[in-house]
mmCIF file with all atom_site columns, C-alpha atoms in Angstrom:
data_model
loop_
_atom_site.group_PDB
_atom_site.id
_atom_site.type_symbol
_atom_site.label_atom_id
_atom_site.label_alt_id
_atom_site.label_comp_id
_atom_site.label_asym_id
_atom_site.label_entity_id
_atom_site.label_seq_id
_atom_site.pdbx_PDB_ins_code
_atom_site.Cartn_x
_atom_site.Cartn_y
_atom_site.Cartn_z
_atom_site.occupancy
_atom_site.B_iso_or_equiv
_atom_site.pdbx_formal_charge
_atom_site.auth_seq_id
_atom_site.auth_comp_id
_atom_site.auth_asym_id
_atom_site.auth_atom_id
_atom_site.pdbx_PDB_model_num
ATOM 1   C CA . MET A 1 1   ? 61.377 47.626 76.491 1.00 0.00 ? 19  MET A CA 1
ATOM 2   C CA . THR A 1 2   ? 58.156 47.322 78.472 1.00 0.00 ? 20  THR A CA 1
ATOM 3   C CA . SER A 1 3   ? 54.908 46.296 76.850 1.00 0.00 ? 21  SER A CA 1
ATOM 4   C CA . ASP A 1 4   ? 51.702 48.256 77.167 1.00 0.00 ? 22  ASP A CA 1
ATOM 5   C CA . LEU A 1 5   ? 49.781 45.109 76.254 1.00 0.00 ? 23  LEU A CA 1
ATOM 6   C CA . LEU A 1 6   ? 48.602 42.504 78.739 1.00 0.00 ? 24  LEU A CA 1
ATOM 7   C CA . ARG A 1 7   ? 47.182 38.990 78.506 1.00 0.00 ? 25  ARG A CA 1
ATOM 8   C CA . ILE A 1 8   ? 45.066 37.407 81.230 1.00 0.00 ? 26  ILE A CA 1
ATOM 9   C CA . THR A 1 9   ? 43.803 33.854 80.919 1.00 0.00 ? 27  THR A CA 1
ATOM 10  C CA . TYR A 1 10  ? 41.406 32.441 83.499 1.00 0.00 ? 28  TYR A CA 1
ATOM 11  C CA . PHE A 1 11  ? 38.662 29.934 84.030 1.00 0.00 ? 29  PHE A CA 1
ATOM 12  C CA . SER A 1 12  ? 35.629 30.202 86.230 1.00 0.00 ? 30  SER A CA 1
ATOM 13  C CA . ARG A 1 13  ? 32.687 28.075 87.261 1.00 0.00 ? 31  ARG A CA 1
ATOM 14  C CA . ASN A 1 14  ? 29.394 28.986 85.649 1.00 0.00 ? 32  ASN A CA 1
ATOM 15  C CA . ALA A 1 15  ? 27.046 30.208 88.393 1.00 0.00 ? 33  ALA A CA 1
ATOM 16  C CA . LEU A 1 16  ? 23.997 30.191 86.091 1.00 0.00 ? 34  LEU A CA 1
ATOM 17  C CA . ASP A 1 17  ? 21.542 27.375 86.703 1.00 0.00 ? 35  ASP A CA 1
ATOM 18  C CA . LEU A 1 18  ? 19.412 27.478 83.556 1.00 0.00 ? 36  LEU A CA 1
ATOM 19  C CA . CYS A 1 19  ? 17.862 25.099 81.040 1.00 0.00 ? 37  CYS A CA 1
ATOM 20  C CA . ASP A 1 20  ? 19.838 24.600 77.801 1.00 0.00 ? 38  ASP A CA 1
ATOM 21  C CA . ASP A 1 21  ? 17.802 27.050 75.689 1.00 0.00 ? 39  ASP A CA 1
ATOM 22  C CA . ARG A 1 22  ? 17.937 29.782 78.324 1.00 0.00 ? 40  ARG A CA 1
ATOM 23  C CA . MET A 1 23  ? 21.663 29.115 78.830 1.00 0.00 ? 41  MET A CA 1
ATOM 24  C CA . ARG A 1 24  ? 22.367 29.602 75.111 1.00 0.00 ? 42  ARG A CA 1
ATOM 25  C CA . PHE A 1 25  ? 20.369 32.840 75.172 1.00 0.00 ? 43  PHE A CA 1
ATOM 26  C CA . GLU A 1 26  ? 22.351 34.106 78.211 1.00 0.00 ? 44  GLU A CA 1
ATOM 27  C CA . ILE A 1 27  ? 25.704 33.179 76.669 1.00 0.00 ? 45  ILE A CA 1
ATOM 28  C CA . ASP A 1 28  ? 24.782 34.904 73.401 1.00 0.00 ? 46  ASP A CA 1
ATOM 29  C CA . ALA A 1 29  ? 23.774 38.012 75.374 1.00 0.00 ? 47  ALA A CA 1
ATOM 30  C CA . ILE A 1 30  ? 27.039 37.950 77.359 1.00 0.00 ? 48  ILE A CA 1
ATOM 31  C CA . LEU A 1 31  ? 29.043 37.662 74.152 1.00 0.00 ? 49  LEU A CA 1
ATOM 32  C CA . GLU A 1 32  ? 27.135 40.457 72.379 1.00 0.00 ? 50  GLU A CA 1
ATOM 33  C CA . VAL A 1 33  ? 27.688 42.921 75.233 1.00 0.00 ? 51  VAL A CA 1
ATOM 34  C CA . SER A 1 34  ? 31.301 41.817 75.737 1.00 0.00 ? 52  SER A CA 1
ATOM 35  C CA . GLN A 1 35  ? 32.186 42.133 72.061 1.00 0.00 ? 53  GLN A CA 1
ATOM 36  C CA . ALA A 1 36  ? 30.838 45.689 71.862 1.00 0.00 ? 54  ALA A CA 1
ATOM 37  C CA . ARG A 1 37  ? 32.388 46.806 75.155 1.00 0.00 ? 55  ARG A CA 1
ATOM 38  C CA . ASN A 1 38  ? 35.740 45.176 74.489 1.00 0.00 ? 56  ASN A CA 1
ATOM 39  C CA . ALA A 1 39  ? 35.991 46.454 70.917 1.00 0.00 ? 57  ALA A CA 1
ATOM 40  C CA . ALA A 1 40  ? 35.434 49.978 72.207 1.00 0.00 ? 58  ALA A CA 1
ATOM 41  C CA . CYS A 1 41  ? 38.448 49.734 74.536 1.00 0.00 ? 59  CYS A CA 1
ATOM 42  C CA . GLY A 1 42  ? 40.716 47.622 72.291 1.00 0.00 ? 60  GLY A CA 1
ATOM 43  C CA . VAL A 1 43  ? 40.417 44.308 74.137 1.00 0.00 ? 61  VAL A CA 1
ATOM 44  C CA . GLY A 1 44  ? 40.417 41.085 72.120 1.00 0.00 ? 62  GLY A CA 1
ATOM 45  C CA . GLY A 1 45  ? 40.453 37.463 73.104 1.00 0.00 ? 63  GLY A CA 1
ATOM 46  C CA . ALA A 1 46  ? 38.674 34.172 73.047 1.00 0.00 ? 64  ALA A CA 1
ATOM 47  C CA . LEU A 1 47  ? 35.924 32.677 75.163 1.00 0.00 ? 65  LEU A CA 1
ATOM 48  C CA . MET A 1 48  ? 35.071 29.022 75.524 1.00 0.00 ? 66  MET A CA 1
ATOM 49  C CA . PHE A 1 49  ? 32.340 27.632 77.678 1.00 0.00 ? 67  PHE A CA 1
ATOM 50  C CA . ASN A 1 50  ? 30.156 24.718 78.479 1.00 0.00 ? 68  ASN A CA 1
ATOM 51  C CA . ARG A 1 51  ? 27.387 24.370 80.994 1.00 0.00 ? 69  ARG A CA 1
ATOM 52  C CA . GLY A 1 52  ? 29.830 24.354 83.897 1.00 0.00 ? 70  GLY A CA 1
ATOM 53  C CA . VAL A 1 53  ? 32.922 26.360 82.957 1.00 0.00 ? 71  VAL A CA 1
ATOM 54  C CA . PHE A 1 54  ? 34.035 29.575 81.225 1.00 0.00 ? 72  PHE A CA 1
ATOM 55  C CA . VAL A 1 55  ? 37.615 29.824 79.934 1.00 0.00 ? 73  VAL A CA 1
ATOM 56  C CA . GLN A 1 56  ? 38.739 33.154 78.570 1.00 0.00 ? 74  GLN A CA 1
ATOM 57  C CA . THR A 1 57  ? 41.823 34.944 77.339 1.00 0.00 ? 75  THR A CA 1
ATOM 58  C CA . LEU A 1 58  ? 41.737 38.739 77.401 1.00 0.00 ? 76  LEU A CA 1
ATOM 59  C CA . GLU A 1 59  ? 44.384 40.717 75.501 1.00 0.00 ? 77  GLU A CA 1
ATOM 60  C CA . GLY A 1 60  ? 44.934 44.395 74.913 1.00 0.00 ? 78  GLY A CA 1
ATOM 61  C CA . PRO A 1 61  ? 45.977 47.640 76.573 1.00 0.00 ? 79  PRO A CA 1
ATOM 62  C CA . LEU A 1 62  ? 47.010 46.972 80.158 1.00 0.00 ? 80  LEU A CA 1
ATOM 63  C CA . GLN A 1 63  ? 44.404 49.158 81.893 1.00 0.00 ? 81  GLN A CA 1
ATOM 64  C CA . ALA A 1 64  ? 41.570 48.021 79.606 1.00 0.00 ? 82  ALA A CA 1
ATOM 65  C CA . VAL A 1 65  ? 42.349 44.333 80.235 1.00 0.00 ? 83  VAL A CA 1
ATOM 66  C CA . GLU A 1 66  ? 42.593 44.907 83.995 1.00 0.00 ? 84  GLU A CA 1
ATOM 67  C CA . ASP A 1 67  ? 39.257 46.789 83.992 1.00 0.00 ? 85  ASP A CA 1
ATOM 68  C CA . THR A 1 68  ? 37.607 44.035 81.946 1.00 0.00 ? 86  THR A CA 1
ATOM 69  C CA . PHE A 1 69  ? 38.925 41.310 84.242 1.00 0.00 ? 87  PHE A CA 1
ATOM 70  C CA . ASN A 1 70  ? 37.742 43.239 87.305 1.00 0.00 ? 88  ASN A CA 1
ATOM 71  C CA . ARG A 1 71  ? 34.231 43.278 85.799 1.00 0.00 ? 89  ARG A CA 1
ATOM 72  C CA . VAL A 1 72  ? 34.443 39.513 85.268 1.00 0.00 ? 90  VAL A CA 1
ATOM 73  C CA . GLN A 1 73  ? 35.444 38.924 88.887 1.00 0.00 ? 91  GLN A CA 1
ATOM 74  C CA . ALA A 1 74  ? 32.526 41.045 90.108 1.00 0.00 ? 92  ALA A CA 1
ATOM 75  C CA . ASP A 1 75  ? 30.012 39.361 87.794 1.00 0.00 ? 93  ASP A CA 1
ATOM 76  C CA . PRO A 1 76  ? 27.721 37.005 89.757 1.00 0.00 ? 94  PRO A CA 1
ATOM 77  C CA . ARG A 1 77  ? 27.575 34.624 86.766 1.00 0.00 ? 95  ARG A CA 1
ATOM 78  C CA . HIS A 1 78  ? 31.212 33.678 87.471 1.00 0.00 ? 96  HIS A CA 1
ATOM 79  C CA . ASP A 1 79  ? 32.208 31.648 90.511 1.00 0.00 ? 97  ASP A CA 1
ATOM 80  C CA . GLU A 1 80  ? 35.635 30.423 91.610 1.00 0.00 ? 98  GLU A CA 1
ATOM 81  C CA . VAL A 1 81  ? 37.610 32.574 89.151 1.00 0.00 ? 99  VAL A CA 1
ATOM 82  C CA . THR A 1 82  ? 41.033 30.950 88.724 1.00 0.00 ? 100 THR A CA 1
ATOM 83  C CA . VAL A 1 83  ? 43.796 32.911 86.981 1.00 0.00 ? 101 VAL A CA 1
ATOM 84  C CA . LEU A 1 84  ? 46.037 30.765 84.782 1.00 0.00 ? 102 LEU A CA 1
ATOM 85  C CA . GLU A 1 85  ? 48.267 33.531 83.425 1.00 0.00 ? 103 GLU A CA 1
ATOM 86  C CA . VAL A 1 86  ? 48.894 37.265 83.651 1.00 0.00 ? 104 VAL A CA 1
ATOM 87  C CA . THR A 1 87  ? 51.693 38.386 81.352 1.00 0.00 ? 105 THR A CA 1
ATOM 88  C CA . PRO A 1 88  ? 52.807 41.373 79.318 1.00 0.00 ? 106 PRO A CA 1
ATOM 89  C CA . ILE A 1 89  ? 52.749 40.662 75.580 1.00 0.00 ? 107 ILE A CA 1
ATOM 90  C CA . GLU A 1 90  ? 54.311 42.305 72.542 1.00 0.00 ? 108 GLU A CA 1
ATOM 91  C CA . ALA A 1 91  ? 51.399 41.521 70.182 1.00 0.00 ? 109 ALA A CA 1
ATOM 92  C CA . SER A 1 92  ? 47.906 40.092 70.465 1.00 0.00 ? 110 SER A CA 1
ATOM 93  C CA . ALA A 1 93  ? 47.300 36.501 69.426 1.00 0.00 ? 111 ALA A CA 1
ATOM 94  C CA . PHE A 1 94  ? 43.551 37.135 69.179 1.00 0.00 ? 112 PHE A CA 1
ATOM 95  C CA . GLN A 1 95  ? 42.749 40.239 67.154 1.00 0.00 ? 113 GLN A CA 1
ATOM 96  C CA . ALA A 1 96  ? 38.997 39.583 67.152 1.00 0.00 ? 114 ALA A CA 1
ATOM 97  C CA . TRP A 1 97  ? 36.696 37.831 69.573 1.00 0.00 ? 115 TRP A CA 1
ATOM 98  C CA . SER A 1 98  ? 36.112 34.127 69.145 1.00 0.00 ? 116 SER A CA 1
ATOM 99  C CA . MET A 1 99  ? 33.723 31.922 71.033 1.00 0.00 ? 117 MET A CA 1
ATOM 100 C CA . GLY A 1 100 ? 33.152 28.188 71.181 1.00 0.00 ? 118 GLY A CA 1
ATOM 101 C CA . PHE A 1 101 ? 30.918 25.787 73.002 1.00 0.00 ? 119 PHE A CA 1
ATOM 102 C CA . VAL A 1 102 ? 32.839 22.874 74.454 1.00 0.00 ? 120 VAL A CA 1
ATOM 103 C CA . GLY A 1 103 ? 30.304 20.119 74.396 1.00 0.00 ? 121 GLY A CA 1
ATOM 104 C CA . GLU A 1 104 ? 30.068 16.429 73.882 1.00 0.00 ? 122 GLU A CA 1
ATOM 105 C CA . GLU A 1 105 ? 29.250 16.578 70.167 1.00 0.00 ? 123 GLU A CA 1
ATOM 106 C CA . ALA A 1 106 ? 31.418 14.546 67.807 1.00 0.00 ? 124 ALA A CA 1
ATOM 107 C CA . GLN A 1 107 ? 32.476 17.663 65.859 1.00 0.00 ? 125 GLN A CA 1
ATOM 108 C CA . SER A 1 108 ? 33.972 19.101 69.049 1.00 0.00 ? 126 SER A CA 1
ATOM 109 C CA . ALA A 1 109 ? 36.161 16.090 69.722 1.00 0.00 ? 127 ALA A CA 1
ATOM 110 C CA . ASP A 1 110 ? 39.048 17.135 67.460 1.00 0.00 ? 128 ASP A CA 1
ATOM 111 C CA . LEU A 1 111 ? 38.836 20.834 68.247 1.00 0.00 ? 129 LEU A CA 1
ATOM 112 C CA . TYR A 1 112 ? 38.868 20.314 71.995 1.00 0.00 ? 130 TYR A CA 1
ATOM 113 C CA . ALA A 1 113 ? 41.097 17.257 72.132 1.00 0.00 ? 131 ALA A CA 1
ATOM 114 C CA . GLY A 1 114 ? 43.308 17.239 75.181 1.00 0.00 ? 132 GLY A CA 1
ATOM 115 C CA . ILE A 1 115 ? 41.064 19.232 77.479 1.00 0.00 ? 133 ILE A CA 1
ATOM 116 C CA . ALA A 1 116 ? 37.639 17.770 76.874 1.00 0.00 ? 134 ALA A CA 1
ATOM 117 C CA . SER A 1 117 ? 36.454 14.429 78.122 1.00 0.00 ? 135 SER A CA 1
ATOM 118 C CA . ASP A 1 118 ? 33.274 12.412 77.814 1.00 0.00 ? 136 ASP A CA 1
ATOM 119 C CA . SER A 1 119 ? 31.885 14.475 80.674 1.00 0.00 ? 137 SER A CA 1
ATOM 120 C CA . GLY A 1 120 ? 32.667 17.795 78.988 1.00 0.00 ? 138 GLY A CA 1
ATOM 121 C CA . PHE A 1 121 ? 35.348 20.384 79.483 1.00 0.00 ? 139 PHE A CA 1
ATOM 122 C CA . GLU A 1 122 ? 37.908 19.828 82.239 1.00 0.00 ? 140 GLU A CA 1
ATOM 123 C CA . ALA A 1 123 ? 39.530 23.257 82.620 1.00 0.00 ? 141 ALA A CA 1
ATOM 124 C CA . ALA A 1 124 ? 41.360 22.439 85.835 1.00 0.00 ? 142 ALA A CA 1
ATOM 125 C CA . ALA A 1 125 ? 43.102 19.503 84.167 1.00 0.00 ? 143 ALA A CA 1
ATOM 126 C CA . ALA A 1 126 ? 44.197 21.483 81.116 1.00 0.00 ? 144 ALA A CA 1
ATOM 127 C CA . THR A 1 127 ? 47.601 23.033 80.645 1.00 0.00 ? 145 THR A CA 1
ATOM 128 C CA . LEU A 1 128 ? 48.029 26.587 79.413 1.00 0.00 ? 146 LEU A CA 1
ATOM 129 C CA . PRO A 1 129 ? 49.545 25.400 76.083 1.00 0.00 ? 147 PRO A CA 1
ATOM 130 C CA . ASP A 1 130 ? 46.517 23.091 75.605 1.00 0.00 ? 148 ASP A CA 1
ATOM 131 C CA . ILE A 1 131 ? 44.142 25.976 76.219 1.00 0.00 ? 149 ILE A CA 1
ATOM 132 C CA . TYR A 1 132 ? 45.997 28.316 73.827 1.00 0.00 ? 150 TYR A CA 1
ATOM 133 C CA . ALA A 1 133 ? 46.132 25.666 71.116 1.00 0.00 ? 151 ALA A CA 1
ATOM 134 C CA . MET A 1 134 ? 42.407 25.078 71.451 1.00 0.00 ? 152 MET A CA 1
ATOM 135 C CA . MET A 1 135 ? 41.646 28.810 71.417 1.00 0.00 ? 153 MET A CA 1
ATOM 136 C CA . GLN A 1 136 ? 43.776 29.312 68.322 1.00 0.00 ? 154 GLN A CA 1
ATOM 137 C CA . ARG A 1 137 ? 41.950 26.467 66.529 1.00 0.00 ? 155 ARG A CA 1
ATOM 138 C CA . LEU A 1 138 ? 38.684 28.068 67.601 1.00 0.00 ? 156 LEU A CA 1
ATOM 139 C CA . ALA A 1 139 ? 39.751 31.518 66.332 1.00 0.00 ? 157 ALA A CA 1
ATOM 140 C CA . LEU A 1 140 ? 40.895 30.053 62.998 1.00 0.00 ? 158 LEU A CA 1
ATOM 141 C CA . ARG A 1 141 ? 37.648 28.120 62.600 1.00 0.00 ? 159 ARG A CA 1
ATOM 142 C CA . ASN A 1 142 ? 35.601 31.254 63.301 1.00 0.00 ? 160 ASN A CA 1
ATOM 143 C CA . GLU A 1 143 ? 37.724 33.309 60.884 1.00 0.00 ? 161 GLU A CA 1
ATOM 144 C CA . LEU A 1 144 ? 37.281 30.733 58.107 1.00 0.00 ? 162 LEU A CA 1
ATOM 145 C CA . ARG A 1 145 ? 33.541 30.593 58.771 1.00 0.00 ? 163 ARG A CA 1
ATOM 146 C CA . LEU A 1 146 ? 33.282 34.406 58.482 1.00 0.00 ? 164 LEU A CA 1
ATOM 147 C CA . ARG A 1 147 ? 35.264 34.429 55.219 1.00 0.00 ? 165 ARG A CA 1
ATOM 148 C CA . ALA A 1 148 ? 32.997 31.751 53.750 1.00 0.00 ? 166 ALA A CA 1
ATOM 149 C CA . ALA A 1 149 ? 29.837 33.704 54.584 1.00 0.00 ? 167 ALA A CA 1
#
C-alpha cells in the first residue's frame, strides 16, 4: 500500500538580520500566513526557531507538502536549507501547527534538552529522533495551553 501522505523535516539558517522585537514580529507574521495557507491545503507540522535557525516538519498530502517546501526553498528568509528527512507516512504526527522559540531561557532547558546549548539551538548537531521528540513536546505543550485558555 502506498501512502498519499508525506513528511519533510528540514532546517535552514535564518537570513533575517533584525533586532529582537522586529524578529518576533516577522516570525509571528510568517506563522500567521503559514498557518492559514497550510490549513487550506491540509498541511500540518511544527516549527521551531531561534535567531539563527528554523527547524520545521511539514506533513500532509504529498503534492501540498512538496509545494509548501518549494515555497520555503525559494523564500529569501531561509538560507542553507538542509533536508533531514523525506518519507511517506501513514498518519500525521502533527495535526495542528505548533511553534516554539528555542532560546536560552531557563523554561526552555527541559523542553529543548539534547539539541539546545548555552549558545542556543544547534540544529546540525541534533539527531532526527531528538528533533521529533522536541517537536512532540512542543505540540503537547501548545495543545495543553489551548485547552487551558
